[in-house]
Amino acid sequence: PAWFCNLDLPAAQYSPMSAKTQNYETILVSDAAGVRTITLNRPDDLNAIDDRVTKELQAELKNVARDRTVRCLVLTGAGRGFCAGQDLKSVMKREGPFDFTAALRQRYNPIISALKALEIPTIAGINGVAAGAGWSLALACDLRIAAKNAKFVGAFSKIGLIPDSGMTWTLPRLIGLAKALEIAWTGDAISADLALQFGLVNRLVEPEELAKVTQEWAATFAKSATKALGLTKRAMYAAMGQGLDEQLEYEAQLQGAAGRTKDYSEGVKAFIEKRAAEFIGE
Ligand code: T3D
């Protein structure tokens, strides 16, 4: 994909249109200390994804990409679920033959690509069940922190579909091919404990601590050398698709970009002056 190899840093221009002025129906957006939090907000249906959710997520991820004051993104859910995947109630209202290929291209794929292309850390704060494309969304974030009562459900095989929204890419890379196939084929729920053992989540916390710990974690990234973190993300994902020689060259090029940042100069200066670095994300 283009985001693997494109070396042009995205135009980091501050967008004067604040995300919070957007009139969203299905997501909530808030900012704190460089951390933007998007909360899926259809709690009665475990934050299942209908057309509005996909449109609003796409719009908000564009805002995040444009706004250089955002230095870490958190994605979480309202109520007892993280996200139950495609809204099956709206599926029941579809009339005539449905073009799944077009639907994935237009609705889900841009969200997954946008998350991966963001040059900042993204964290899923998994507050409850993550199923189907809801689990894929969590997997498309760079890091995952989950409440101990969260669970993960493939769901796709139970309704006769294949894992989508990037799950066939992310899951085998995170846990290996055999486990990924087992999970996808059985559709059995994975507990939070097992998800931690498998490396599917980075951290587990008590449910009542999730929001606080997630924000604290995100805030540490938001205070870091953002450009270097973004370039690290690019390098790591690119490494999954190329050999060592190509990767060494890619690292050399990306290090060229990192070495030109103000944060690099500040980092070295702070070390020599024996003080904490004050990174500005530039
Ligand atoms: O179609 C396309 O465009 C292709 C794209 C496909 C992408 C996909 O994501 S396909 C997979 C779709 N998701 C599922 O199949 C998951 C369905 N849900 C479940 O299996 C279970 O609900 C859960 C395991 C997620 C949670 O179980 P549980 O027992 O904790 O909750 P529940 O009682 O089943 O659900 C609570 C409510 O949420 C309930 O509403 P109600 O009856 O009180 O009005 C339930 O209907 C609703 N809900 C749960 N999942 C969905 C949903 N409503 C709409 N869509 C859902 N996916």
Short mmCIF file of C-alpha atoms and ligand atoms in Angstrom, two decimals:
data_model
loop_
_atom_site.label_atom_id
_atom_site.label_comp_id
_atom_site.label_asym_id
_atom_site.label_seq_id
_atom_site.Cartn_x
_atom_site.Cartn_y
_atom_site.Cartn_z
CA PRO A 1 0.00 0.00 0.00
CA ALA A 2 1.04 3.59 -0.62
CA TRP A 3 1.61 4.34 3.05
CA PHE A 4 4.40 1.74 3.15
CA CYS A 5 6.73 3.56 0.86
CA ASN A 6 5.62 7.16 0.47
CA LEU A 7 8.45 9.21 1.89
CA ASP A 8 6.75 12.59 1.63
CA LEU A 9 5.73 13.68 5.07
CA PRO A 10 2.05 14.73 4.98
CA ALA A 11 1.47 18.48 5.00
CA ALA A 12 1.28 19.15 8.71
CA GLN A 13 -0.99 22.13 8.62
CA TYR A 14 -3.21 23.10 11.45
CA SER A 15 -6.82 22.78 10.39
CA PRO A 16 -8.79 25.75 11.71
CA MET A 17 -11.96 23.65 11.73
CA SER A 18 -11.97 22.07 15.14
CA ALA A 19 -13.17 18.48 15.17
CA LYS A 20 -15.37 19.33 18.11
CA THR A 21 -17.43 21.70 15.97
CA GLN A 22 -18.43 18.79 13.72
CA ASN A 23 -22.00 17.67 14.12
CA TYR A 24 -21.50 13.96 14.53
CA GLU A 25 -24.40 11.65 15.37
CA THR A 26 -22.55 8.43 16.16
CA ILE A 27 -19.12 9.37 17.48
CA LEU A 28 -17.88 11.70 20.21
CA VAL A 29 -14.64 13.61 19.83
CA SER A 30 -12.60 15.23 22.57
CA ASP A 31 -9.12 16.67 23.02
CA ALA A 32 -6.82 16.73 26.04
CA ALA A 33 -3.12 17.62 26.07
CA GLY A 34 -2.38 16.56 22.49
CA VAL A 35 -4.52 13.42 22.71
CA ARG A 36 -7.62 13.19 20.52
CA THR A 37 -10.17 10.65 21.68
CA ILE A 38 -12.82 9.27 19.35
CA THR A 39 -15.59 7.41 21.18
CA LEU A 40 -17.94 5.20 19.18
CA ASN A 41 -21.30 6.20 20.56
CA ARG A 42 -24.11 3.77 19.76
CA PRO A 43 -24.05 1.97 23.12
CA ASP A 44 -27.50 0.34 22.78
CA ASP A 45 -26.17 -1.69 19.83
CA LEU A 46 -22.69 -2.21 21.30
CA ASN A 47 -21.44 0.55 18.96
CA ALA A 48 -22.21 -1.47 15.84
CA ILE A 49 -21.08 0.21 12.65
CA ASP A 50 -23.73 1.63 10.34
CA ASP A 51 -23.24 3.94 7.35
CA ARG A 52 -23.14 7.03 9.58
CA VAL A 53 -20.35 5.56 11.72
CA THR A 54 -18.16 4.81 8.71
CA LYS A 55 -18.75 8.30 7.23
CA GLU A 56 -18.08 10.05 10.51
CA LEU A 57 -14.98 7.98 11.30
CA GLN A 58 -13.59 8.72 7.84
CA ALA A 59 -14.23 12.44 8.29
CA GLU A 60 -12.71 12.56 11.73
CA LEU A 61 -9.60 10.60 10.74
CA LYS A 62 -9.04 13.21 8.00
CA ASN A 63 -9.28 15.91 10.65
CA VAL A 64 -6.75 14.09 12.82
CA ALA A 65 -4.31 13.74 9.90
CA ARG A 66 -4.52 17.48 9.21
CA ASP A 67 -4.25 18.72 12.78
CA ARG A 68 -0.64 18.79 13.95
CA THR A 69 -1.72 19.59 17.52
CA VAL A 70 -2.97 15.99 17.73
CA ARG A 71 0.00 13.86 18.77
CA CYS A 72 -1.77 10.66 19.79
CA LEU A 73 -5.18 9.17 18.95
CA VAL A 74 -7.35 7.03 21.22
CA LEU A 75 -10.27 5.03 19.87
CA THR A 76 -12.76 3.66 22.39
CA GLY A 77 -16.43 2.81 22.84
CA ALA A 78 -19.30 4.13 24.94
CA GLY A 79 -21.21 1.79 27.23
CA ARG A 80 -20.42 -1.90 27.73
CA GLY A 81 -19.07 -2.66 24.25
CA PHE A 82 -16.11 -1.48 22.20
CA CYS A 83 -17.71 -2.27 18.84
CA ALA A 84 -19.86 -5.18 17.58
CA GLY A 85 -18.84 -4.77 13.93
CA GLN A 86 -21.21 -4.22 11.03
CA ASP A 87 -24.68 -3.16 12.18
CA LEU A 88 -26.69 -6.27 11.40
CA LYS A 89 -29.98 -4.48 12.04
CA SER A 90 -29.27 -2.16 9.11
CA VAL A 91 -28.16 -5.18 7.05
CA MET A 92 -31.70 -6.54 7.47
CA LYS A 93 -33.04 -3.38 5.80
CA ARG A 94 -30.90 -3.79 2.67
CA GLU A 95 -32.92 -4.45 -0.45
CA GLY A 96 -31.85 -6.46 -3.49
CA PRO A 97 -28.36 -7.86 -4.12
CA PHE A 98 -25.76 -6.14 -1.99
CA ASP A 99 -22.32 -5.24 -3.35
CA PHE A 100 -20.03 -6.23 -0.47
CA THR A 101 -16.91 -5.45 -2.47
CA ALA A 102 -17.99 -1.87 -3.09
CA ALA A 103 -19.17 -1.53 0.52
CA LEU A 104 -15.78 -2.55 1.90
CA ARG A 105 -13.94 -0.31 -0.54
CA GLN A 106 -16.09 2.71 0.26
CA ARG A 107 -16.89 2.25 3.94
CA TYR A 108 -14.35 0.18 5.85
CA ASN A 109 -11.11 0.13 3.89
CA PRO A 110 -10.54 3.91 3.98
CA ILE A 111 -10.82 3.83 7.79
CA ILE A 112 -8.26 1.07 8.17
CA SER A 113 -5.85 2.71 5.70
CA ALA A 114 -6.31 6.09 7.39
CA LEU A 115 -5.49 4.66 10.82
CA LYS A 116 -2.34 3.00 9.51
CA ALA A 117 -1.28 6.13 7.62
CA LEU A 118 -1.55 8.45 10.63
CA GLU A 119 1.95 9.57 11.59
CA ILE A 120 1.13 9.39 15.29
CA PRO A 121 0.55 6.51 17.72
CA THR A 122 -3.00 5.19 17.77
CA ILE A 123 -4.34 3.30 20.79
CA ALA A 124 -7.53 1.26 21.05
CA GLY A 125 -9.00 1.51 24.54
CA ILE A 126 -11.07 -1.67 24.47
CA ASN A 127 -13.80 -1.23 27.06
CA GLY A 128 -15.85 -4.34 26.25
CA VAL A 129 -16.66 -6.78 23.48
CA ALA A 130 -14.96 -6.22 20.12
CA ALA A 131 -16.55 -8.29 17.34
CA GLY A 132 -16.21 -8.58 13.57
CA ALA A 133 -15.09 -5.34 11.99
CA GLY A 134 -15.12 -3.85 15.50
CA TRP A 135 -12.25 -6.16 16.39
CA SER A 136 -10.60 -5.29 13.08
CA LEU A 137 -10.76 -1.62 14.06
CA ALA A 138 -9.00 -2.36 17.34
CA LEU A 139 -6.38 -4.41 15.47
CA ALA A 140 -5.80 -1.54 13.04
CA CYS A 141 -4.70 0.67 15.92
CA ASP A 142 -1.00 0.49 16.76
CA LEU A 143 -1.47 -0.47 20.40
CA ARG A 144 -4.30 -1.96 22.43
CA ILE A 145 -5.20 -1.63 26.08
CA ALA A 146 -8.19 -3.62 27.25
CA ALA A 147 -10.44 -3.86 30.28
CA LYS A 148 -10.13 -7.24 32.00
CA ASN A 149 -13.77 -7.98 31.13
CA ALA A 150 -13.33 -7.27 27.40
CA LYS A 151 -13.61 -10.11 24.91
CA PHE A 152 -12.83 -10.58 21.24
CA VAL A 153 -15.11 -12.35 18.80
CA GLY A 154 -14.23 -13.08 15.18
CA ALA A 155 -17.95 -13.27 14.36
CA PHE A 156 -17.44 -13.29 10.59
CA SER A 157 -17.49 -17.08 10.14
CA LYS A 158 -20.70 -17.30 12.20
CA ILE A 159 -22.54 -15.29 9.55
CA GLY A 160 -20.78 -16.79 6.54
CA LEU A 161 -18.30 -14.00 5.83
CA ILE A 162 -14.52 -13.76 5.80
CA PRO A 163 -12.62 -11.51 8.22
CA ASP A 164 -12.38 -8.06 6.70
CA SER A 165 -11.29 -4.51 7.51
CA GLY A 166 -7.69 -5.68 7.57
CA MET A 167 -8.10 -8.59 9.99
CA THR A 168 -6.53 -11.11 7.59
CA TRP A 169 -3.48 -8.81 7.51
CA THR A 170 -3.21 -7.85 11.17
CA LEU A 171 -4.16 -11.06 12.97
CA PRO A 172 -1.59 -13.47 11.45
CA ARG A 173 1.12 -10.83 11.85
CA LEU A 174 0.30 -10.43 15.54
CA ILE A 175 -0.24 -14.06 16.55
CA GLY A 176 0.91 -16.29 13.68
CA LEU A 177 -0.96 -18.03 10.90
CA ALA A 178 -2.26 -21.13 12.71
CA LYS A 179 -3.78 -19.26 15.65
CA ALA A 180 -5.22 -16.62 13.32
CA LEU A 181 -6.90 -19.28 11.20
CA GLU A 182 -8.25 -21.07 14.27
CA ILE A 183 -9.76 -17.86 15.60
CA ALA A 184 -11.19 -16.90 12.22
CA TRP A 185 -12.64 -20.33 11.47
CA THR A 186 -14.17 -21.08 14.89
CA GLY A 187 -15.42 -17.57 15.61
CA ASP A 188 -14.97 -18.49 19.31
CA ALA A 189 -14.62 -15.66 21.80
CA ILE A 190 -11.12 -14.89 23.10
CA SER A 191 -10.98 -13.68 26.70
CA ALA A 192 -8.97 -10.62 27.64
CA ASP A 193 -6.47 -12.82 29.51
CA LEU A 194 -5.90 -15.01 26.48
CA ALA A 195 -5.64 -11.92 24.27
CA LEU A 196 -2.83 -10.67 26.51
CA GLN A 197 -1.05 -14.05 26.38
CA PHE A 198 -1.31 -14.06 22.58
CA GLY A 199 0.05 -10.52 22.34
CA LEU A 200 -3.24 -9.27 20.91
CA VAL A 201 -3.38 -6.57 23.55
CA ASN A 202 -0.47 -4.70 25.12
CA ARG A 203 -2.01 -4.19 28.54
CA LEU A 204 -4.98 -5.26 30.65
CA VAL A 205 -6.49 -3.06 33.35
CA GLU A 206 -9.46 -3.07 35.69
CA PRO A 207 -12.55 -1.86 33.79
CA GLU A 208 -12.94 1.24 35.97
CA GLU A 209 -9.29 2.18 35.34
CA LEU A 210 -9.38 1.84 31.57
CA ALA A 211 -10.16 5.42 30.56
CA LYS A 212 -7.67 6.91 33.01
CA VAL A 213 -4.80 4.55 32.19
CA THR A 214 -5.41 4.86 28.45
CA GLN A 215 -5.33 8.65 28.63
CA GLU A 216 -2.17 8.60 30.75
CA TRP A 217 -0.46 6.28 28.31
CA ALA A 218 -1.59 8.38 25.34
CA ALA A 219 -0.40 11.56 27.07
CA THR A 220 3.14 10.16 27.39
CA PHE A 221 3.20 9.62 23.61
CA ALA A 222 1.70 13.06 23.00
CA LYS A 223 4.67 14.57 24.87
CA SER A 224 7.23 12.53 22.94
CA ALA A 225 9.14 13.32 19.76
CA THR A 226 6.06 12.85 17.57
CA LYS A 227 7.80 12.87 14.20
CA ALA A 228 10.22 10.16 15.33
CA LEU A 229 7.34 8.05 16.63
CA GLY A 230 5.50 8.47 13.33
CA LEU A 231 8.56 7.55 11.29
CA THR A 232 9.15 4.55 13.55
CA LYS A 233 5.59 3.43 12.82
CA ARG A 234 6.22 3.72 9.10
CA ALA A 235 9.46 1.79 9.35
CA MET A 236 7.97 -1.02 11.43
CA TYR A 237 4.96 -1.54 9.18
CA ALA A 238 7.10 -1.34 6.06
CA ALA A 239 9.39 -4.03 7.51
CA MET A 240 6.51 -6.50 7.36
CA GLY A 241 6.54 -6.32 3.60
CA GLN A 242 10.20 -6.09 2.64
CA GLY A 243 13.58 -7.74 3.05
CA LEU A 244 16.50 -6.63 5.25
CA ASP A 245 18.44 -4.78 2.56
CA GLU A 246 15.42 -2.73 1.51
CA GLN A 247 14.61 -2.08 5.15
CA LEU A 248 18.16 -0.89 5.95
CA GLU A 249 17.89 1.62 3.11
CA TYR A 250 14.41 2.67 4.24
CA GLU A 251 15.68 3.22 7.81
CA ALA A 252 18.52 5.34 6.46
CA GLN A 253 16.07 7.54 4.57
CA LEU A 254 13.64 7.87 7.46
CA GLN A 255 16.50 8.62 9.86
CA GLY A 256 17.40 11.44 7.51
CA ALA A 257 13.97 12.92 8.16
CA ALA A 258 14.13 12.29 11.92
CA GLY A 259 17.57 13.87 12.15
CA ARG A 260 16.23 17.11 10.66
CA THR A 261 13.52 17.57 13.32
CA LYS A 262 13.63 20.21 16.04
CA ASP A 263 12.89 17.44 18.54
CA TYR A 264 16.14 15.66 17.63
CA SER A 265 18.13 18.84 18.35
CA GLU A 266 16.22 19.32 21.60
CA GLY A 267 16.73 15.66 22.60
CA VAL A 268 20.51 15.84 22.21
CA LYS A 269 20.72 19.27 23.87
CA ALA A 270 18.61 18.10 26.82
CA PHE A 271 20.87 15.07 27.28
CA ILE A 272 24.02 17.22 27.37
CA GLU A 273 22.36 19.69 29.75
CA LYS A 274 21.17 16.80 31.97
CA ARG A 275 17.50 17.82 31.89
CA ALA A 276 14.26 16.35 30.57
CA ALA A 277 13.70 17.08 26.89
CA GLU A 278 10.77 19.30 25.95
CA PHE A 279 9.56 17.93 22.66
CA ILE A 280 7.24 19.99 20.50
CA GLY A 281 6.39 17.37 17.91
CA GLU A 282 8.24 19.11 15.08
O1 T3D B 1 -22.22 -6.21 5.66
C1 T3D B 1 -21.20 -5.61 5.33
O2 T3D B 1 -21.22 -4.39 5.03
C2 T3D B 1 -19.92 -6.36 5.34
C3 T3D B 1 -19.10 -6.03 6.51
C4 T3D B 1 -18.97 -6.88 7.55
C5 T3D B 1 -18.20 -6.51 8.74
C6 T3D B 1 -18.62 -7.22 10.01
O3 T3D B 1 -18.34 -6.71 11.07
S1 T3D B 1 -19.48 -8.68 9.92
C7 T3D B 1 -19.71 -9.11 11.65
C8 T3D B 1 -20.90 -8.41 12.25
N1 T3D B 1 -20.95 -8.57 13.70
C9 T3D B 1 -21.43 -9.67 14.29
O4 T3D B 1 -21.76 -10.65 13.67
C10 T3D B 1 -21.51 -9.64 15.80
C11 T3D B 1 -22.96 -9.79 16.25
N2 T3D B 1 -23.08 -9.64 17.69
C12 T3D B 1 -22.77 -10.63 18.54
O5 T3D B 1 -22.35 -11.70 18.17
C13 T3D B 1 -23.02 -10.36 19.99
O6 T3D B 1 -23.94 -9.32 20.11
C14 T3D B 1 -21.72 -9.95 20.74
C15 T3D B 1 -20.81 -11.20 20.88
C16 T3D B 1 -20.98 -8.82 20.06
C17 T3D B 1 -22.11 -9.48 22.19
O7 T3D B 1 -22.97 -10.43 22.77
P1 T3D B 1 -23.76 -10.01 24.10
O8 T3D B 1 -24.49 -11.23 24.56
O9 T3D B 1 -22.81 -9.37 25.06
O10 T3D B 1 -24.79 -8.84 23.67
P2 T3D B 1 -26.16 -9.03 22.84
O11 T3D B 1 -27.27 -9.23 23.79
O12 T3D B 1 -25.98 -10.02 21.77
O13 T3D B 1 -26.30 -7.57 22.17
C18 T3D B 1 -26.72 -6.43 22.92
C19 T3D B 1 -27.46 -5.53 21.97
O14 T3D B 1 -26.57 -5.11 20.92
C20 T3D B 1 -28.63 -6.25 21.29
O15 T3D B 1 -29.61 -5.29 21.01
P3 T3D B 1 -31.14 -5.48 21.51
O16 T3D B 1 -31.55 -6.85 21.14
O17 T3D B 1 -31.04 -5.29 23.00
O18 T3D B 1 -31.89 -4.40 20.81
C21 T3D B 1 -28.01 -6.70 19.98
O19 T3D B 1 -28.94 -6.92 18.96
C22 T3D B 1 -27.15 -5.48 19.67
N3 T3D B 1 -26.06 -5.84 18.75
C23 T3D B 1 -24.99 -6.60 18.99
N4 T3D B 1 -24.26 -6.72 17.91
C24 T3D B 1 -24.88 -6.03 16.94
C25 T3D B 1 -26.05 -5.46 17.47
N5 T3D B 1 -26.88 -4.70 16.76
C26 T3D B 1 -26.57 -4.52 15.46
N6 T3D B 1 -25.47 -5.04 14.88
C27 T3D B 1 -24.61 -5.79 15.58
N7 T3D B 1 -23.50 -6.27 15.00
#
